C-alpha positions as a LaTeX table, in Angstrom:
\begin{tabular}{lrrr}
\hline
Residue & $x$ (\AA) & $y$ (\AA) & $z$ (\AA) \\
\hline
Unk1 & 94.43 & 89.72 & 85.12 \\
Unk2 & 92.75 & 92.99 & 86.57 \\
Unk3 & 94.71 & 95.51 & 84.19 \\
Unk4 & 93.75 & 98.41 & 86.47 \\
Unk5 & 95.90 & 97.51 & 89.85 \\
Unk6 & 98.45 & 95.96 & 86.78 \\
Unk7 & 98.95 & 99.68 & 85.60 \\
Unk8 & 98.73 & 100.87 & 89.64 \\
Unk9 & 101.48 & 98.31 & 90.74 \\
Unk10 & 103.75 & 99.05 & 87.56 \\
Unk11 & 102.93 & 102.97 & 87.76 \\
Unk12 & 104.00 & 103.03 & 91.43 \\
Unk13 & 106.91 & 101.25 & 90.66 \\
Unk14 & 108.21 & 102.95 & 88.16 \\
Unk15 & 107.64 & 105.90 & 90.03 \\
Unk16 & 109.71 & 105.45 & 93.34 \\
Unk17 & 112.85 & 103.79 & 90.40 \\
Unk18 & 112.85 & 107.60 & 89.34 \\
Unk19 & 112.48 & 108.88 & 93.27 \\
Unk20 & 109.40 & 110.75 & 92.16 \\
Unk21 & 106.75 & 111.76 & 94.51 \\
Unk22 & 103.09 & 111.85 & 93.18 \\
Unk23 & 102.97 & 115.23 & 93.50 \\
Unk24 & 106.24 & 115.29 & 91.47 \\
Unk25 & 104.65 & 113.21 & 88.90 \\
Unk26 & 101.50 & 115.66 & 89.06 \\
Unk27 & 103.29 & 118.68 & 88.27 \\
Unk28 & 104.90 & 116.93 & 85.31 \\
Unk29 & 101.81 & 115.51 & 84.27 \\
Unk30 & 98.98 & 117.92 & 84.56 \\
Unk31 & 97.11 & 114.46 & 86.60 \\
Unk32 & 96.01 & 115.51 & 90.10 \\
Unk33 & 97.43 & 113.84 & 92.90 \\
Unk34 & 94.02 & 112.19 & 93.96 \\
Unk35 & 93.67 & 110.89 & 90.46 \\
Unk36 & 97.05 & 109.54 & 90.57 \\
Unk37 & 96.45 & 107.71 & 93.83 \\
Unk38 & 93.62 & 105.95 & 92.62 \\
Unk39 & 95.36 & 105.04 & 89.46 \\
Unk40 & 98.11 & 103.43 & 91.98 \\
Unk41 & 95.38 & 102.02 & 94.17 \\
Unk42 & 94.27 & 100.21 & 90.84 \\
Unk43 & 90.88 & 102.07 & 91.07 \\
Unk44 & 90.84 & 104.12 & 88.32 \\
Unk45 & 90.17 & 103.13 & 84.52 \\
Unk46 & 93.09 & 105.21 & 82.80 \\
Unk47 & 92.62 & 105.75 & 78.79 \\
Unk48 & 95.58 & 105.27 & 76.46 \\
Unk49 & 96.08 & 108.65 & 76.26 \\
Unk50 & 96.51 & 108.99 & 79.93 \\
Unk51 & 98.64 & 106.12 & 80.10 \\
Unk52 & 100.54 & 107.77 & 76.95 \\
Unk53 & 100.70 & 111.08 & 79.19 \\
Unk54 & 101.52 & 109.55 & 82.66 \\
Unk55 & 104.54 & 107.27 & 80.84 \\
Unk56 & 105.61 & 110.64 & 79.55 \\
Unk57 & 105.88 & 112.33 & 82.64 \\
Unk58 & 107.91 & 109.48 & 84.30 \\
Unk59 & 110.28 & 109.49 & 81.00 \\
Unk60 & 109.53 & 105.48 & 80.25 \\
Unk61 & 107.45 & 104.11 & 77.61 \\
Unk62 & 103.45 & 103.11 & 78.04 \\
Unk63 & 104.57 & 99.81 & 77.16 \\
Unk64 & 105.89 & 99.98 & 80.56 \\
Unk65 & 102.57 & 100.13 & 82.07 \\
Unk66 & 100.82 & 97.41 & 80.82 \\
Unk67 & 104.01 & 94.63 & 81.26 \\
Unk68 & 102.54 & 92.08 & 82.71 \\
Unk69 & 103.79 & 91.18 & 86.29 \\
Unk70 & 103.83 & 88.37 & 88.60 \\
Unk71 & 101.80 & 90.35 & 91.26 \\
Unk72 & 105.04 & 91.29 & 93.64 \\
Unk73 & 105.78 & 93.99 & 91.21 \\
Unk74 & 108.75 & 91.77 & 89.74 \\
Unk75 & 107.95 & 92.34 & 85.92 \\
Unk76 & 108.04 & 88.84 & 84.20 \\
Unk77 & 109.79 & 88.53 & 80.69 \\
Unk78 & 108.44 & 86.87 & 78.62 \\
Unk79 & 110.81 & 84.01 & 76.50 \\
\hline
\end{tabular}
């Protein structure tokens, strides 16, 4: 599982669910919008703090982040 487009898929996600543009999500975060893209694109390496910080700014918990999903974007829950 490559955690980095994980985090991109579930950040991007999670992002339109609260209709928030990246530059939305910037100005709530502090992130630029470049670094943001790349975190969506699955090419940046994002420490827990960032993740910590970005969940913040989209109001949801990091936990949300890292759920694993079955690559569509469709989180899978676990039984």
């Amino acid at each position: 599982m490559d955690m980095r487009k994980l985090v991109g898929r579930n950040f991007a996600r999670l992002r339109r669910e609260k209709g928030l543009t990246q530059e939305d999500v910037e100005a709530r975060s502090g992130f630029s919008q470049q670094y943001l893209s790349g975190l969506e694109r699955g090419t940046r390496n994002p420490s827990i703090v960032t993740l910590y910080e970005i969940a913040q700014a989209l109001g949801v918990s990091h936990v949300e982040l890292v759920t694993p999903d079955n690559g569509t974007g469709d989180r899978t829950v676990p039984s």
